Coordinates of C-alpha atoms in Angstrom, one line a residue:
M385 CA -67.0 44.0 -49.2
T386 CA -65.6 41.2 -51.4
D387 CA -64.6 37.8 -50.0
D388 CA -60.9 38.6 -50.4
E389 CA -61.0 41.8 -48.3
A390 CA -60.0 41.7 -44.7
R391 CA -63.2 41.1 -42.8
W392 CA -61.9 42.7 -39.7
R393 CA -61.8 46.0 -41.5
R394 CA -65.5 46.1 -42.1
S395 CA -67.8 48.5 -40.2
A396 CA -69.3 47.4 -37.0
T397 CA -72.7 47.8 -38.7
E398 CA -71.9 45.6 -41.7
G399 CA -72.7 41.9 -42.2
D400 CA -75.3 39.5 -40.9
G401 CA -73.2 38.8 -37.9
S402 CA -73.2 42.4 -36.7
P403 CA -75.3 43.1 -33.6
Y404 CA -76.0 46.5 -35.2
A405 CA -76.9 45.1 -38.7
H406 CA -80.6 45.6 -38.3
A407 CA -80.5 48.7 -36.1
K408 CA -81.9 51.9 -37.4
A409 CA -79.1 54.3 -38.4
P410 CA -78.5 57.0 -35.8
S411 CA -80.1 60.3 -36.8
D412 CA -77.8 63.2 -37.5
D413 CA -80.6 65.6 -36.7
G414 CA -79.7 66.0 -33.1
P415 CA -80.2 68.9 -30.8
A416 CA -78.8 72.3 -31.7
Y417 CA -76.0 73.2 -29.3
N418 CA -75.1 76.7 -28.1
T419 CA -71.4 76.2 -27.8
L420 CA -70.4 73.5 -30.4
T421 CA -71.4 71.7 -33.5
Y422 CA -71.6 68.0 -34.2
E423 CA -71.2 66.0 -37.3
V424 CA -70.4 62.4 -38.3
D425 CA -68.0 62.0 -41.3
G426 CA -67.5 58.3 -42.1
R427 CA -66.1 56.8 -38.9
V428 CA -65.3 60.1 -37.3
A429 CA -67.4 62.3 -35.0
R430 CA -66.3 65.9 -35.3
L431 CA -67.1 68.1 -32.3
T432 CA -66.2 71.8 -32.9
F433 CA -66.4 74.6 -30.4
N434 CA -68.4 77.3 -32.1
R435 CA -68.1 80.6 -30.3
P436 CA -65.3 82.1 -32.4
D437 CA -66.0 85.7 -31.5
Q438 CA -65.5 84.9 -27.8
G439 CA -62.4 82.7 -28.3
N440 CA -64.6 79.6 -27.7
S441 CA -64.7 80.6 -24.1
I442 CA -66.4 78.2 -21.7
T443 CA -70.0 78.9 -20.5
P444 CA -72.2 76.8 -18.2
D445 CA -73.6 75.2 -21.3
T446 CA -70.2 73.9 -22.5
P447 CA -69.7 70.9 -20.2
I448 CA -73.3 69.8 -20.5
E449 CA -73.2 70.0 -24.3
L450 CA -69.8 68.5 -24.6
A451 CA -70.8 65.5 -22.5
H452 CA -74.0 65.1 -24.5
A453 CA -72.1 65.2 -27.8
V454 CA -69.5 62.7 -26.6
E455 CA -72.2 60.3 -25.4
R456 CA -74.0 60.7 -28.7
A457 CA -70.8 59.7 -30.6
D458 CA -70.0 56.9 -28.1
L459 CA -73.4 55.3 -28.7
D460 CA -73.2 55.6 -32.5
P461 CA -71.8 52.3 -33.9
R462 CA -70.7 54.1 -37.1
V463 CA -68.2 56.2 -35.0
H464 CA -64.7 54.9 -34.2
V465 CA -63.0 58.1 -33.1
I466 CA -64.0 61.5 -31.7
V467 CA -62.2 64.7 -32.8
L468 CA -62.5 68.0 -30.9
S469 CA -61.4 71.3 -32.3
G470 CA -62.4 75.0 -32.3
R471 CA -63.5 77.5 -34.9
G472 CA -61.9 80.9 -35.2
K473 CA -58.5 82.0 -34.0
G474 CA -58.0 79.3 -31.3
F475 CA -59.2 76.1 -29.7
C476 CA -60.4 77.6 -26.4
G477 CA -59.4 80.6 -24.4
G478 CA -60.7 79.3 -21.1
Y479 CA -63.7 80.3 -19.0
D480 CA -65.9 83.3 -20.0
L481 CA -64.6 85.2 -17.0
A482 CA -66.0 88.5 -18.1
A483 CA -69.2 87.2 -16.5
S484 CA -67.6 85.9 -13.3
A485 CA -64.9 88.5 -12.8
E486 CA -66.1 91.8 -14.3
N487 CA -69.8 91.2 -13.7
L488 CA -70.0 88.8 -10.8
M489 CA -71.7 91.2 -8.5
D490 CA -74.3 91.9 -11.3
G491 CA -75.4 88.4 -11.8
G492 CA -73.3 87.3 -14.9
V493 CA -74.5 84.7 -17.4
I494 CA -76.8 81.8 -16.5
S495 CA -77.8 78.6 -18.2
S496 CA -81.5 78.0 -18.8
G497 CA -83.0 76.0 -15.9
S498 CA -80.1 76.8 -13.5
E499 CA -81.9 79.5 -11.5
G500 CA -81.4 78.9 -7.8
T501 CA -78.7 76.2 -8.3
V502 CA -74.9 76.3 -7.8
L503 CA -74.7 77.2 -11.5
D504 CA -76.7 80.4 -10.9
P505 CA -74.4 83.5 -10.8
V506 CA -76.6 85.0 -8.1
V507 CA -75.8 82.0 -5.9
Q508 CA -72.1 82.4 -6.7
M509 CA -72.3 86.2 -6.2
T510 CA -73.7 85.7 -2.7
N511 CA -71.0 83.2 -1.9
H512 CA -68.3 85.5 -3.2
D513 CA -68.8 88.4 -0.8
P514 CA -65.5 89.2 0.9
Q515 CA -67.5 90.4 3.9
G516 CA -69.7 87.3 4.1
T517 CA -69.2 83.6 4.9
W518 CA -67.8 81.5 2.1
D519 CA -69.1 78.0 1.6
P520 CA -66.4 76.1 -0.2
M521 CA -68.8 73.3 -1.1
I522 CA -70.9 75.7 -3.3
D523 CA -67.7 76.4 -5.3
F524 CA -66.9 72.7 -5.4
A525 CA -70.4 71.7 -6.5
M526 CA -70.3 74.2 -9.3
M527 CA -66.8 73.6 -10.6
S528 CA -67.0 69.8 -10.3
R529 CA -69.8 69.8 -12.8
F530 CA -67.6 71.5 -15.3
T531 CA -64.8 69.0 -14.7
R532 CA -67.2 66.0 -15.0
G533 CA -68.4 67.3 -18.4
F534 CA -64.9 67.7 -19.7
A535 CA -63.9 64.3 -18.3
S536 CA -66.4 62.6 -20.6
L537 CA -63.6 62.8 -23.2
L538 CA -61.4 60.6 -21.0
H539 CA -64.1 58.2 -19.9
A540 CA -65.7 57.7 -23.4
N541 CA -65.2 54.2 -24.7
K542 CA -63.9 55.5 -28.0
P543 CA -60.6 57.4 -28.6
T544 CA -60.7 61.2 -28.4
V545 CA -58.4 63.5 -30.2
A546 CA -57.9 67.2 -29.6
K547 CA -56.8 69.3 -32.6
I548 CA -55.4 72.6 -31.2
H549 CA -54.6 75.7 -33.1
G550 CA -54.0 79.3 -32.0
F551 CA -54.4 79.0 -28.2
C552 CA -55.5 76.5 -25.6
V553 CA -55.2 78.2 -22.2
A554 CA -56.6 78.2 -18.7
G555 CA -59.9 76.2 -18.7
G556 CA -59.3 75.2 -22.3
T557 CA -56.5 72.9 -21.1
D558 CA -59.0 71.3 -18.6
I559 CA -60.8 70.1 -21.8
A560 CA -57.8 69.2 -24.0
L561 CA -55.9 67.3 -21.4
H562 CA -58.8 64.9 -21.0
C563 CA -58.4 63.8 -24.7
D564 CA -56.4 60.6 -25.5
Q565 CA -54.3 62.3 -28.1
I566 CA -53.4 66.0 -28.7
V567 CA -52.1 67.3 -32.0
I568 CA -51.1 70.9 -31.7
A569 CA -49.9 73.5 -34.2
A570 CA -46.3 74.3 -33.8
D571 CA -47.1 78.0 -33.1
A572 CA -50.0 77.5 -30.8
K573 CA -50.0 78.5 -27.1
I574 CA -50.9 76.1 -24.3
G575 CA -50.8 76.6 -20.5
Y576 CA -52.5 77.7 -17.4
P577 CA -51.6 81.3 -16.5
P578 CA -54.3 81.7 -13.9
T579 CA -52.1 79.8 -11.4
R580 CA -50.5 83.3 -11.0
V581 CA -53.7 84.4 -9.2
W582 CA -57.3 83.3 -9.1
G583 CA -57.0 79.8 -10.3
V584 CA -55.9 76.2 -10.0
P585 CA -56.5 73.8 -12.9
S586 CA -59.5 71.8 -11.7
A587 CA -59.0 69.0 -14.1
G588 CA -55.9 67.9 -12.1
M589 CA -54.4 66.3 -15.2
W590 CA -51.1 68.1 -15.6
A591 CA -48.9 65.8 -13.4
H592 CA -50.5 62.8 -15.0
R593 CA -49.7 64.0 -18.5
L594 CA -46.3 65.5 -17.9
G595 CA -44.9 64.1 -14.7
D596 CA -44.2 65.9 -11.5
Q597 CA -41.3 68.2 -12.3
R598 CA -42.5 69.4 -15.7
A599 CA -46.0 70.0 -14.4
K600 CA -44.6 72.0 -11.5
R601 CA -42.4 74.0 -13.9
L602 CA -45.5 75.2 -15.6
L603 CA -47.9 75.6 -12.8
L604 CA -45.5 77.2 -10.3
T605 CA -45.0 80.0 -12.8
G606 CA -48.1 80.1 -14.9
D607 CA -45.9 79.8 -18.0
C608 CA -47.1 78.5 -21.3
L609 CA -45.6 76.3 -24.0
N610 CA -45.8 76.7 -27.7
G611 CA -46.8 73.7 -29.8
R612 CA -43.3 72.5 -30.5
E613 CA -42.4 72.6 -26.8
A614 CA -45.6 70.8 -25.9
A615 CA -44.6 67.9 -28.3
E616 CA -41.1 67.9 -26.9
W617 CA -42.4 67.7 -23.4
G618 CA -44.8 64.9 -24.2
L619 CA -47.9 66.9 -23.7
A620 CA -48.9 66.5 -27.4
I621 CA -48.2 63.7 -29.7
E622 CA -47.3 65.9 -32.7
A623 CA -46.8 69.6 -33.5
P624 CA -47.0 70.2 -37.2
E625 CA -46.7 73.6 -38.8
P626 CA -50.0 75.5 -38.8
D627 CA -50.7 74.9 -42.5
Q628 CA -50.2 71.1 -42.0
L629 CA -52.3 70.8 -38.8
D630 CA -55.5 69.6 -40.5
E631 CA -53.6 67.1 -42.7
R632 CA -51.5 65.6 -39.9
T633 CA -54.5 65.4 -37.6
E634 CA -56.5 63.7 -40.3
I635 CA -53.8 61.1 -41.0
L636 CA -53.8 60.1 -37.3
V637 CA -57.6 60.1 -37.1
Q638 CA -58.0 57.9 -40.1
R639 CA -55.4 55.5 -38.9
I640 CA -57.3 55.2 -35.6
A641 CA -60.6 54.9 -37.4
A642 CA -59.4 52.0 -39.5
M643 CA -59.1 49.8 -36.3
P644 CA -62.0 47.6 -35.3
L645 CA -64.3 49.4 -32.9
N646 CA -64.0 46.7 -30.2
Q647 CA -60.2 46.8 -30.4
L648 CA -60.2 50.5 -29.9
M649 CA -62.4 50.2 -26.9
M650 CA -60.3 47.4 -25.3
V651 CA -57.0 49.3 -25.8
K652 CA -58.4 52.5 -24.4
L653 CA -59.9 50.8 -21.4
A654 CA -56.8 48.9 -20.7
L655 CA -54.5 52.0 -20.9
N656 CA -57.0 54.1 -18.9
S657 CA -56.9 51.6 -16.1
A658 CA -53.2 52.5 -15.6
L659 CA -53.9 56.2 -15.8
L660 CA -56.8 56.1 -13.4
A661 CA -54.8 53.9 -11.0
Q662 CA -52.4 56.9 -10.6
G663 CA -55.3 58.7 -8.8
V664 CA -56.8 61.0 -11.5
Q665 CA -60.1 61.3 -9.7
N666 CA -58.4 62.2 -6.4
S667 CA -56.3 64.8 -8.2
Q668 CA -59.4 66.3 -9.7
M669 CA -61.2 66.5 -6.4
I670 CA -58.3 68.2 -4.6
S671 CA -57.6 70.6 -7.5
T672 CA -61.3 71.6 -7.7
V673 CA -61.4 72.4 -4.0
F674 CA -58.2 74.5 -4.3
D675 CA -59.5 76.2 -7.4
G676 CA -62.4 77.5 -5.3
I677 CA -60.0 78.5 -2.5
S678 CA -57.8 80.5 -4.9
R679 CA -60.8 82.8 -5.7
H680 CA -61.4 83.5 -2.0
T681 CA -57.9 84.5 -0.8
R682 CA -57.0 88.1 -0.2
E683 CA -55.1 88.0 -3.5
G684 CA -58.1 86.4 -5.3
Y685 CA -60.5 89.0 -4.1
A686 CA -58.1 91.7 -5.1
F687 CA -57.9 90.3 -8.6
Q688 CA -61.6 90.1 -8.9
Q689 CA -62.1 93.6 -7.7
R690 CA -59.5 94.9 -10.1
A691 CA -61.3 93.1 -13.0
A692 CA -64.5 94.8 -11.9
E693 CA -62.8 98.2 -11.9
A694 CA -60.6 98.0 -15.0
G695 CA -62.1 95.2 -17.0
F696 CA -61.0 91.5 -17.0
R697 CA -58.7 92.0 -20.0
D698 CA -56.7 94.7 -18.3
A699 CA -56.6 92.7 -15.0
V700 CA -55.1 89.8 -16.9
R701 CA -52.7 92.1 -18.7
E702 CA -51.4 93.2 -15.3
R703 CA -51.3 89.6 -14.1
D704 CA -49.1 88.6 -17.0
S705 CA -46.8 91.7 -17.0
A706 CA -43.2 91.7 -15.7
P707 CA -41.6 89.4 -14.8
Y708 CA -43.6 87.2 -17.1
G709 CA -44.3 89.5 -20.1
D710 CA -46.4 86.9 -21.9
F711 CA -49.9 88.5 -22.1
G712 CA -51.9 87.6 -25.2
P713 CA -52.6 84.7 -27.5
S714 CA -49.0 83.9 -28.5
T715 CA -45.9 82.6 -26.6
N716 CA -43.7 84.8 -28.9
K717 CA -42.2 87.4 -26.6
D718 CA -40.5 89.4 -29.4

């Protein structure tokens, strides 16, 4: 950097006055994740969901790995902004419910080291017996760990940006709505159809992002928005055409990245103080409890049993049939 250049634009690691000047550069040879990839590109940490063949659906590894990757970027003085996106046809299609709906009674999928814990499908199976006694705190202990992992995006010191293409539905919204900024393709689909049966959004972020009436408009029907509508409603900051999504997101990200790191942190913390004062954590606790309850109602058991009989996809197709008629990865009803 020359003497006539703006010194406040220099990297946090540059110059003798930097507390990071003599620190060893963070290694990019981090752990291999099962659900996402991680790379640092200049001042940008790029986290990318990497289960394209499964619609980047959420597994027990997802919140653990996401929180680890966010903390990794948060601690790296080179990084000014964190971008989250997904490979394949969409951002995230929600939880991998084939394991918990179709195969719940067969054990489902388990994370390594989770045997005998609330993340063990056998534990959840035992707690999901319609003829047995349901312990709501087993549900809460399991789901709250997912929510805490996703909330790392909100509580990170550095700004987080979600870049959404294709679809971001059900549990995928629990992730995206924790980001500070959302840029969504105009034709993408975003919403929480499981409020029709077997689900309440455990992140509890909808009213905080949209306000009371608009949040209720979506969650009392399970309806979704396309990207253009999401931007019009204030759920996303921008909704470019699909072929411009990368470019428009990158413009925003680079403008954020040009800011001094300490300025970004102060602004985010100051604005988060207002958001958190609205009661986000209380909303999450209540929503997580109700999410568990929704799977243990008469209707919830009926949906799970139908998924076990006909397959989860067909059960969802029936859930989203008339009067809704919006099954599938698109909001286009033509």
